[in-house]
Amino acid sequence: MTFVVWRNKLIQNRAISAGLKTKMSKEQENGTTQRSSLHGHWSSRFAFILAVTGSAVGLGNIWKFPYIAGQNGGGAFVLVYLVCVAVIGLPVMMSEILIGRRGRRNPIATMALLGEEEGSSGQWKWLGALGVVAGILILSYYSVIGGWTLAYIPKSISGAFTGASAADVEAIYAGFTGSWVSVTIAHTIFMAITVIVVARGVERGLERAVRVMVPALLVLMLVLLGYAATSGSFAEGINFMFTPNFDALTWDGVLQAMGQAFFTLSLGMGAIMAYGAYLPEETSITVASGSVVIADTIIAVLAGLVIFPLVFANGLDPAEGPGLVFVTLPLAFGQMGGGVFFGTVFFILLSFAAWTSALGLVEPGVAWVVERFGRSRTQAATMVGGTIWALGLGSVLSFNGLAEFTFLRGTIYQNVEYLTSNVMLPLGGLLIAIFAAWVMCRNSTSEELRGVGTSYKFWRFLTRYVAPAAILLVFLQAVGLID
Ligand code: PFF
């Protein structure tokens, strides 16, 4: 899914020097607004929905959502997260797609082009630049956790979890993450695979393989749900997730719920804008965005419904943090029939999910180096990937050698995670909403959203007032500027 985008971008980058400038100036002469992408379009709406879902569904749904929900007391956090997905995530996703489709360029070029075309300024390109930096920083730790999922594949195959107790599984997790050598090796392998694919391209076969990944992941989550429902403390898990206890939620928790809504939907950093550039004119942005948001939310909620019953049944701590999934699920696999098989398949699928999201995270940086410095894709992928790898060592060491080295929000990993999800992505989202609903004129946006019917009015209201106000309010509350 992400591969389609990648391949298209490769073609785009090659074509840029050859034809883009001429094409742009012709468009400007003609004053046309309906551009065609230099590198084709998605074959169907379904292909687009799959592609965006592939980017959205990743570690954020299965690893991050349950652990930050656990750390923020469950129910109230989940409720705020769902509200943020609906009133901020959905309109911002529609905005990113419509901006992408209108510009039909990479995010930086699109922002510069539309900024000028809408009578504002080409300086909107800095919004694209914010996305490039956010992608690099996110991938620096995402790759470390992606490495953990890779490392858990051989662990599952070898039967390391079979019959293991909660204490055994926790010991395996602590032993693995406590060794900076093991985690560095896993991080290096994850990053290397990402760089090689970004540098060399992907065959059609892989693209097809990824097309089955999201449905397969969904089926496996349902199998696990069946297991958790029968052998976990299901009622307690449901209660934890759906009974809002607002005493347990701070304004910082609300900010984290909002950050998670951006993170899980891959919003606020131009990734979805890039996908929108290949969307055919006739496809409904509203329907496509709604489908992705629903699919992504279902997978995250399912992950919570699987994990929390297991947490309570085994006397684990829901606020345990990043290790939550790496402890609860192996425990379940170790006790269920066919656990070696299901465990192995699960971690393979999760690695795939992480990897397809990782390609989307690194691509803006690679595209920028290719265009800005005239490097080949291989050179650009190596340079950007190498930088991300080196930055990632800070996150590797946050779980072992430098675990005691804390400042501001905690370890290096905790700071990078907080800064990107809770500051950079919401800031990017705020600016995207402002651009789509205040800078772009009604004619432009209604053309992309097919007229000015109820859904358009609803989108414009949410994007113009609700989303910016909500983002600002949560920001200001969280930093303590207002009570
Ligand atoms: N949405 C991905 C996840 O939930 O794991 C993370 C992500 C991917 C964020 C791509 C941003 C992005 F551009």
Coordinates of C-alpha atoms and ligand atoms in Angstrom, one line a residue:
M1 CA 0.0 0.0 0.0
T2 CA 2.6 2.5 1.1
F3 CA 4.7 0.9 -1.7
V4 CA 2.4 2.2 -4.3
V5 CA 3.1 5.7 -3.0
W6 CA 6.7 5.0 -2.8
R7 CA 6.9 3.8 -6.4
N8 CA 4.9 6.7 -7.6
K9 CA 7.2 9.0 -5.8
L10 CA 10.3 7.4 -7.3
I11 CA 8.8 8.1 -10.7
Q12 CA 7.8 11.6 -9.6
N13 CA 11.3 12.4 -8.5
R14 CA 12.8 11.2 -11.8
A15 CA 10.2 13.2 -13.6
I16 CA 10.6 16.4 -11.6
S17 CA 13.7 17.7 -13.2
A18 CA 12.4 16.6 -16.6
G19 CA 9.0 18.1 -16.7
L20 CA 7.6 19.6 -13.6
K21 CA 8.7 23.1 -14.1
T22 CA 7.3 23.3 -17.6
K23 CA 4.1 21.7 -16.5
M24 CA 3.7 24.1 -13.6
S25 CA 4.3 27.2 -15.7
K26 CA 1.8 25.9 -18.3
E27 CA -0.8 25.5 -15.6
Q28 CA -0.1 28.9 -14.3
E29 CA -0.5 30.4 -17.7
N30 CA -3.8 28.6 -18.3
G31 CA -5.0 29.3 -14.8
T32 CA -6.2 25.8 -14.4
T33 CA -6.9 24.4 -11.0
Q34 CA -7.5 20.7 -11.9
R35 CA -4.0 19.3 -12.3
S36 CA -3.1 15.7 -13.0
S37 CA -0.3 14.0 -11.1
L38 CA 2.8 13.4 -13.1
H39 CA 2.9 9.8 -11.8
G40 CA -0.6 8.5 -12.3
H41 CA -3.4 7.9 -9.9
W42 CA -4.7 5.2 -7.6
S43 CA -6.4 2.5 -9.6
S44 CA -9.6 2.8 -7.5
R45 CA -11.0 4.4 -4.4
F46 CA -10.5 1.1 -2.6
A47 CA -6.8 1.1 -3.5
F48 CA -6.5 4.6 -1.9
I49 CA -8.4 3.6 1.2
L50 CA -6.1 0.6 1.6
A51 CA -3.1 2.7 1.1
V52 CA -4.0 5.3 3.7
T53 CA -5.2 2.6 6.1
G54 CA -1.8 0.9 5.6
S55 CA -0.1 4.0 6.7
A56 CA -2.5 4.7 9.5
V57 CA -2.6 1.2 11.0
G58 CA 0.7 0.5 12.7
L59 CA 2.4 0.4 16.0
G60 CA 0.3 3.4 17.0
N61 CA -2.9 1.2 17.2
I62 CA -1.6 -2.0 18.8
W63 CA 1.4 -0.9 20.8
K64 CA 0.9 2.7 21.7
F65 CA -2.8 3.2 22.1
P66 CA -3.3 0.6 24.8
Y67 CA -0.2 1.7 26.8
I68 CA -1.0 5.4 26.8
A69 CA -4.6 4.6 27.6
G70 CA -3.4 2.5 30.5
Q71 CA -1.1 5.2 31.7
N72 CA -4.0 7.8 31.6
G73 CA -6.5 5.8 33.5
G74 CA -8.5 4.2 30.6
G75 CA -12.1 5.2 30.0
A76 CA -12.0 9.0 30.1
F77 CA -8.8 8.9 27.9
V78 CA -10.5 6.6 25.4
L79 CA -13.5 8.8 25.3
V80 CA -11.4 12.0 24.7
Y81 CA -9.4 10.1 22.1
L82 CA -12.6 9.0 20.2
V83 CA -13.9 12.6 20.3
C84 CA -10.6 13.9 19.0
V85 CA -10.6 11.4 16.1
A86 CA -14.1 12.5 15.1
V87 CA -14.0 16.3 15.5
I88 CA -10.3 16.9 14.8
G89 CA -8.9 13.8 13.0
L90 CA -11.6 13.4 10.4
P91 CA -11.7 17.1 9.2
V92 CA -7.9 17.4 9.3
M93 CA -7.6 14.2 7.2
M94 CA -10.2 15.5 4.7
S95 CA -8.2 18.8 4.6
E96 CA -4.8 17.0 4.0
I97 CA -6.3 14.9 1.2
L98 CA -8.0 17.9 -0.5
I99 CA -4.8 20.0 -0.3
G100 CA -2.8 17.1 -1.7
R101 CA -5.2 16.4 -4.5
R102 CA -5.4 20.1 -5.4
G103 CA -1.6 20.5 -5.5
R104 CA -0.6 17.1 -6.8
R105 CA 3.0 17.6 -5.7
N106 CA 5.1 16.5 -2.8
P107 CA 3.8 18.2 0.5
I108 CA 6.4 21.0 0.5
A109 CA 5.9 21.9 -3.1
T110 CA 2.1 21.6 -2.8
M111 CA 2.1 24.0 0.2
A112 CA 4.3 26.5 -1.6
L113 CA 2.2 26.3 -4.7
L114 CA -1.3 26.5 -3.1
G115 CA 0.0 29.2 -0.7
E116 CA 0.7 31.4 -3.6
E117 CA -2.3 30.4 -5.7
E118 CA -4.7 31.2 -2.8
G119 CA -3.2 34.7 -2.5
S120 CA -1.3 34.0 0.7
S121 CA 2.4 33.1 0.6
G122 CA 4.9 30.5 -0.7
Q123 CA 6.2 30.5 2.9
W124 CA 3.6 27.8 3.7
K125 CA 6.3 25.5 2.5
W126 CA 7.6 25.6 6.1
L127 CA 4.6 23.6 7.1
G128 CA 5.9 20.9 4.8
A129 CA 9.3 21.2 6.3
L130 CA 7.8 20.7 9.8
G131 CA 6.4 17.4 8.5
V132 CA 9.8 16.3 7.2
V133 CA 11.4 16.9 10.6
A134 CA 8.5 15.3 12.5
G135 CA 8.8 12.2 10.3
I136 CA 12.5 11.8 10.9
L137 CA 12.1 12.2 14.7
I138 CA 9.1 9.9 14.9
L139 CA 10.9 7.2 12.9
S140 CA 14.0 7.5 15.2
Y141 CA 12.0 5.8 17.9
Y142 CA 9.4 4.0 15.8
S143 CA 12.2 2.0 14.3
V144 CA 13.4 0.9 17.7
I145 CA 10.0 -0.5 18.6
G146 CA 9.7 -1.9 15.1
G147 CA 12.9 -3.7 15.9
W148 CA 11.3 -5.2 19.0
T149 CA 8.4 -6.6 16.9
L150 CA 11.0 -8.2 14.6
A151 CA 12.9 -9.7 17.5
Y152 CA 9.7 -11.2 18.9
I153 CA 9.2 -13.3 15.7
P154 CA 12.1 -15.7 16.4
K155 CA 11.2 -15.6 20.1
S156 CA 7.7 -16.8 19.2
I157 CA 8.9 -19.4 16.8
S158 CA 11.3 -20.9 19.3
G159 CA 8.5 -21.4 21.8
A160 CA 10.0 -19.1 24.3
F161 CA 6.6 -18.0 25.6
T162 CA 5.0 -21.5 25.7
G163 CA 3.6 -22.1 29.1
A164 CA 5.4 -19.0 30.4
S165 CA 4.0 -17.1 33.5
A166 CA 3.5 -13.4 33.6
A167 CA 6.8 -13.1 35.5
D168 CA 8.6 -15.2 32.9
V169 CA 7.3 -13.0 30.0
E170 CA 8.2 -9.8 31.9
A171 CA 11.7 -11.2 32.5
I172 CA 12.1 -12.0 28.7
Y173 CA 11.0 -8.4 27.9
A174 CA 13.2 -6.8 30.5
G175 CA 16.2 -9.0 29.4
F176 CA 15.7 -8.1 25.8
T177 CA 15.2 -4.4 26.1
G178 CA 17.8 -4.2 28.9
S179 CA 20.5 -5.2 26.4
W180 CA 21.5 -2.3 24.2
V181 CA 23.3 -4.6 21.9
S182 CA 20.2 -6.7 21.1
V183 CA 18.0 -3.6 20.7
T184 CA 20.5 -1.9 18.5
I185 CA 20.8 -5.0 16.3
A186 CA 17.0 -5.1 16.0
H187 CA 16.7 -1.3 15.3
T188 CA 19.5 -1.6 12.7
I189 CA 17.7 -4.4 10.9
F190 CA 14.4 -2.6 10.9
M191 CA 16.0 0.6 9.6
A192 CA 18.1 -1.2 7.0
I193 CA 15.0 -2.9 5.5
T194 CA 13.3 0.4 5.4
V195 CA 16.2 2.1 3.7
I196 CA 16.7 -0.7 1.2
V197 CA 13.1 -0.6 0.2
V198 CA 13.0 3.1 -0.1
A199 CA 16.2 3.2 -2.1
R200 CA 15.5 0.4 -4.5
G201 CA 11.8 0.2 -5.0
V202 CA 9.4 -2.6 -4.4
E203 CA 8.1 -5.3 -6.7
R204 CA 4.4 -5.7 -7.4
G205 CA 4.4 -9.0 -5.4
L206 CA 5.2 -7.1 -2.2
E207 CA 2.5 -4.6 -2.9
R208 CA 0.1 -7.4 -3.2
A209 CA 1.4 -9.0 0.0
V210 CA 0.8 -5.9 1.9
R211 CA -2.8 -5.6 0.6
V212 CA -3.7 -8.7 2.6
M213 CA -1.9 -7.4 5.7
V214 CA -4.6 -5.1 7.2
P215 CA -7.4 -7.7 6.7
A216 CA -5.2 -10.4 8.1
L217 CA -4.3 -8.3 11.1
L218 CA -8.0 -7.6 11.7
V219 CA -8.8 -11.3 11.6
L220 CA -6.0 -12.1 14.0
M221 CA -7.2 -9.4 16.4
L222 CA -10.6 -11.1 16.4
V223 CA -9.1 -14.5 17.2
L224 CA -7.2 -12.8 20.1
L225 CA -10.4 -11.1 21.2
G226 CA -12.1 -14.5 21.3
Y227 CA -9.3 -15.7 23.5
A228 CA -9.3 -12.6 25.8
A229 CA -13.1 -12.8 26.1
T230 CA -13.0 -16.4 27.3
S231 CA -9.8 -16.5 29.4
G232 CA -9.3 -12.9 30.5
S233 CA -11.1 -10.7 32.9
F234 CA -13.3 -9.4 30.1
A235 CA -15.8 -7.4 32.1
E236 CA -13.0 -5.7 34.0
G237 CA -11.2 -4.9 30.8
I238 CA -14.3 -3.4 29.2
N239 CA -15.0 -1.5 32.3
F240 CA -11.5 0.0 32.3
M241 CA -11.8 1.0 28.7
F242 CA -15.3 2.4 28.6
T243 CA -16.2 3.7 32.0
P244 CA -15.0 7.2 32.0
N245 CA -13.3 8.2 35.3
F246 CA -12.5 11.9 34.7
D247 CA -10.6 12.1 38.0
A248 CA -7.9 9.9 36.4
L249 CA -7.5 12.3 33.4
T250 CA -5.3 15.4 33.5
W251 CA -5.1 18.1 30.8
D252 CA -1.8 16.6 29.9
G253 CA -3.7 13.3 29.4
V254 CA -6.1 15.1 27.1
L255 CA -3.2 16.5 25.1
Q256 CA -1.8 12.9 24.8
A257 CA -5.2 11.7 23.6
M258 CA -5.3 14.4 21.0
G259 CA -1.7 13.7 20.0
Q260 CA -2.5 10.0 19.7
A261 CA -5.5 10.8 17.4
F262 CA -3.0 12.6 15.1
F263 CA -0.3 9.9 15.4
T264 CA -2.6 7.0 14.7
L265 CA -4.2 8.6 11.6
S266 CA -0.7 9.7 10.3
L267 CA -1.9 13.3 10.3
G268 CA -0.2 16.6 10.8
M269 CA 3.0 15.8 8.8
G270 CA 2.0 15.7 5.2
A271 CA 2.1 11.9 4.7
I272 CA -1.7 11.8 3.9
M273 CA -1.2 14.9 1.7
A274 CA 1.2 13.0 -0.4
Y275 CA -1.3 10.1 -0.7
G276 CA -4.0 12.6 -1.7
A277 CA -1.8 13.8 -4.6
Y278 CA -2.6 10.5 -6.4
L279 CA -6.3 10.4 -5.8
P280 CA -8.5 10.5 -8.9
E281 CA -10.7 13.6 -9.3
E282 CA -14.0 11.6 -9.0
T283 CA -13.3 10.0 -5.7
S284 CA -15.2 11.3 -2.7
I285 CA -12.8 12.6 -0.1
T286 CA -15.5 12.4 2.6
V287 CA -16.2 8.7 2.0
A288 CA -12.6 7.8 1.8
S289 CA -11.6 9.6 4.9
G290 CA -14.5 8.2 6.9
S291 CA -13.6 4.7 5.9
V292 CA -10.0 5.1 7.0
V293 CA -10.9 6.7 10.3
I294 CA -13.4 3.9 11.1
A295 CA -10.9 1.1 10.1
D296 CA -8.1 2.6 12.1
T297 CA -10.3 3.2 15.2
I298 CA -11.7 -0.4 15.0
I299 CA -8.2 -1.8 15.1
A300 CA -7.1 0.4 18.1
V301 CA -10.3 -0.4 20.1
L302 CA -9.9 -4.1 19.3
A303 CA -6.3 -3.9 20.6
G304 CA -7.5 -2.4 23.8
L305 CA -10.3 -5.0 24.2
V306 CA -7.7 -7.8 23.8
I307 CA -5.0 -6.3 26.0
F308 CA -6.8 -5.0 29.1
P309 CA -8.7 -8.2 30.0
L310 CA -5.3 -10.0 29.8
V311 CA -3.7 -7.3 32.0
F312 CA -6.4 -7.8 34.7
A313 CA -6.6 -11.6 34.5
N314 CA -2.8 -11.8 35.1
G315 CA -2.4 -9.2 37.7
L316 CA -0.4 -6.9 35.4
D317 CA -0.2 -3.1 35.6
P318 CA -2.2 -1.3 32.9
A319 CA 0.2 1.7 33.3
E320 CA 3.3 -0.5 32.7
G321 CA 4.2 1.6 29.6
P322 CA 5.8 0.7 26.3
G323 CA 6.3 -3.0 27.3
L324 CA 2.5 -3.6 27.7
V325 CA 1.8 -5.3 24.4
F326 CA 5.2 -7.2 24.5
V327 CA 4.2 -8.7 27.8
T328 CA 0.4 -9.3 27.6
L329 CA 0.2 -10.8 24.1
P330 CA 3.1 -13.3 24.5
L331 CA 1.5 -14.3 27.7
A332 CA -1.8 -15.1 25.9
F333 CA 0.0 -16.8 23.0
G334 CA 2.0 -18.9 25.5
Q335 CA -1.2 -20.2 27.0
M336 CA -3.5 -20.7 24.0
G337 CA -3.6 -23.7 21.7
G338 CA -1.6 -23.1 18.5
G339 CA 0.0 -20.2 20.3
V340 CA 3.4 -20.6 18.6
F341 CA 1.7 -20.3 15.2
F342 CA -0.6 -17.4 16.2
G343 CA 2.2 -15.6 18.0
T344 CA 4.6 -15.8 15.1
V345 CA 1.9 -14.7 12.6
F346 CA 0.9 -11.8 14.9
F347 CA 4.5 -10.4 15.2
I348 CA 5.1 -10.9 11.5
L349 CA 1.9 -8.9 10.7
L350 CA 2.8 -6.2 13.3
S351 CA 6.3 -5.9 11.8
F352 CA 4.7 -5.4 8.4
A353 CA 2.2 -2.9 9.7
A354 CA 5.1 -1.0 11.4
W355 CA 7.2 -1.2 8.2
T356 CA 4.6 0.2 5.9
S357 CA 4.1 3.1 8.2
A358 CA 7.8 3.6 8.5
L359 CA 8.1 4.0 4.7
G360 CA 5.6 6.8 4.9
L361 CA 7.6 8.4 7.7
V362 CA 10.9 8.4 5.9
E363 CA 9.6 9.3 2.4
P364 CA 9.2 13.1 2.9
G365 CA 12.8 13.4 4.1
V366 CA 14.1 11.3 1.2
A367 CA 12.1 13.3 -1.4
W368 CA 13.4 16.5 0.1
V369 CA 17.1 15.5 -0.1
V370 CA 16.6 14.3 -3.7
E371 CA 15.0 17.5 -4.7
R372 CA 17.0 19.9 -2.6
F373 CA 20.5 18.5 -3.1
G374 CA 20.0 16.6 -6.4
R375 CA 21.1 13.3 -4.8
S376 CA 20.1 9.9 -6.1
R377 CA 17.4 8.0 -4.2
T378 CA 19.9 5.5 -2.9
Q379 CA 22.2 8.3 -1.5
A380 CA 19.2 10.2 -0.1
A381 CA 17.7 7.1 1.6
T382 CA 21.1 6.2 3.0
M383 CA 21.7 9.7 4.3
V384 CA 18.3 10.2 5.8
G385 CA 18.1 6.6 7.1
G386 CA 21.6 6.9 8.6
T387 CA 20.6 10.1 10.4
I388 CA 17.4 8.5 11.7
W389 CA 19.4 5.4 12.8
A390 CA 21.9 7.5 14.7
L391 CA 19.1 9.6 16.4
G392 CA 17.4 6.3 17.2
L393 CA 20.4 5.2 19.4
G394 CA 19.1 7.7 22.0
S395 CA 15.8 5.8 22.1
V396 CA 17.7 2.4 22.2
L397 CA 19.7 3.6 25.3
S398 CA 16.6 5.0 27.0
F399 CA 15.6 1.4 27.9
N400 CA 19.0 0.4 29.2
G401 CA 22.3 2.3 29.5
L402 CA 20.7 5.8 29.7
A403 CA 17.4 4.7 31.5
E404 CA 18.4 6.9 34.4
F405 CA 19.3 9.9 32.3
T406 CA 16.1 11.9 32.4
F407 CA 15.1 15.5 31.7
L408 CA 11.8 17.4 31.0
R409 CA 9.4 14.5 30.2
G410 CA 11.8 11.6 31.1
T411 CA 14.2 9.6 29.0
I412 CA 15.4 10.6 25.6
Y413 CA 12.7 8.4 24.1
Q414 CA 10.0 9.9 26.2
N415 CA 11.0 13.4 25.2
V416 CA 11.1 12.6 21.4
E417 CA 7.8 10.8 21.6
Y418 CA 6.2 13.6 23.5
L419 CA 7.6 16.4 21.4
T420 CA 6.5 14.8 18.1
S421 CA 3.1 13.4 19.0
N422 CA 1.9 16.1 21.4
V423 CA 3.5 19.2 19.9
M424 CA 4.7 18.8 16.3
L425 CA 1.7 16.8 14.9
P426 CA -1.0 18.9 16.6
L427 CA 0.8 22.1 15.5
G428 CA 1.0 20.7 11.9
G429 CA -2.7 19.8 12.1
L430 CA -3.6 23.2 13.4
L431 CA -1.8 24.9 10.5
I432 CA -3.3 22.5 8.0
A433 CA -6.8 23.2 9.3
I434 CA -6.2 27.0 9.2
F435 CA -4.8 26.7 5.7
A436 CA -7.7 24.6 4.4
A437 CA -10.5 26.6 6.0
W438 CA -9.2 30.1 6.3
V439 CA -6.5 30.6 3.6
M440 CA -8.1 28.5 0.8
C441 CA -11.1 30.1 -0.7
R442 CA -14.6 28.5 -0.6
N443 CA -14.5 27.8 -4.3
S444 CA -11.3 25.8 -4.1
T445 CA -12.4 23.6 -1.2
S446 CA -15.9 23.1 -2.4
E447 CA -14.6 22.0 -5.8
E448 CA -12.5 19.3 -4.1
L449 CA -15.3 18.3 -1.7
R450 CA -18.0 18.2 -4.4
G451 CA -20.3 21.1 -3.8
V452 CA -21.6 22.9 -0.8
G453 CA -24.0 20.3 0.7
T454 CA -24.4 19.4 4.3
S455 CA -21.2 17.4 4.5
Y456 CA -19.2 20.3 3.1
K457 CA -20.8 22.7 5.6
F458 CA -20.1 20.3 8.4
W459 CA -16.4 19.9 7.3
R460 CA -16.0 23.6 7.0
F461 CA -17.5 24.3 10.4
L462 CA -15.3 21.7 12.1
T463 CA -12.2 22.8 10.3
R464 CA -12.7 26.5 10.6
Y465 CA -13.7 26.7 14.2
V466 CA -13.9 23.4 16.1
A467 CA -10.6 21.8 15.3
P468 CA -8.3 24.9 15.6
A469 CA -10.1 26.0 18.8
A470 CA -9.9 22.5 20.3
I471 CA -6.2 22.1 19.5
L472 CA -5.4 25.5 20.9
L473 CA -7.4 25.0 24.0
V474 CA -5.8 21.6 24.8
F475 CA -2.3 23.1 24.1
L476 CA -2.8 26.1 26.4
Q477 CA -4.4 24.0 29.1
A478 CA -1.6 21.4 29.0
V479 CA 1.2 24.0 29.3
G480 CA -0.8 25.7 32.1
L481 CA -1.4 29.0 30.4
I482 CA -5.2 28.8 31.1
D483 CA -7.1 27.0 33.8
Ligands
PFF1 N1 -0.1 6.0 12.0 C1 1.1 5.2 12.3 C2 0.8 4.3 13.4 O1 -0.3 4.4 14.0 O2 1.6 3.5 13.8 C3 2.3 6.1 12.6 C4 2.6 7.1 11.5 C5 2.9 6.7 10.2 C6 2.5 8.4 11.8 C7 3.1 7.6 9.2 C8 2.8 9.4 10.8 C9 3.0 8.9 9.5 F1 3.2 9.8 8.6

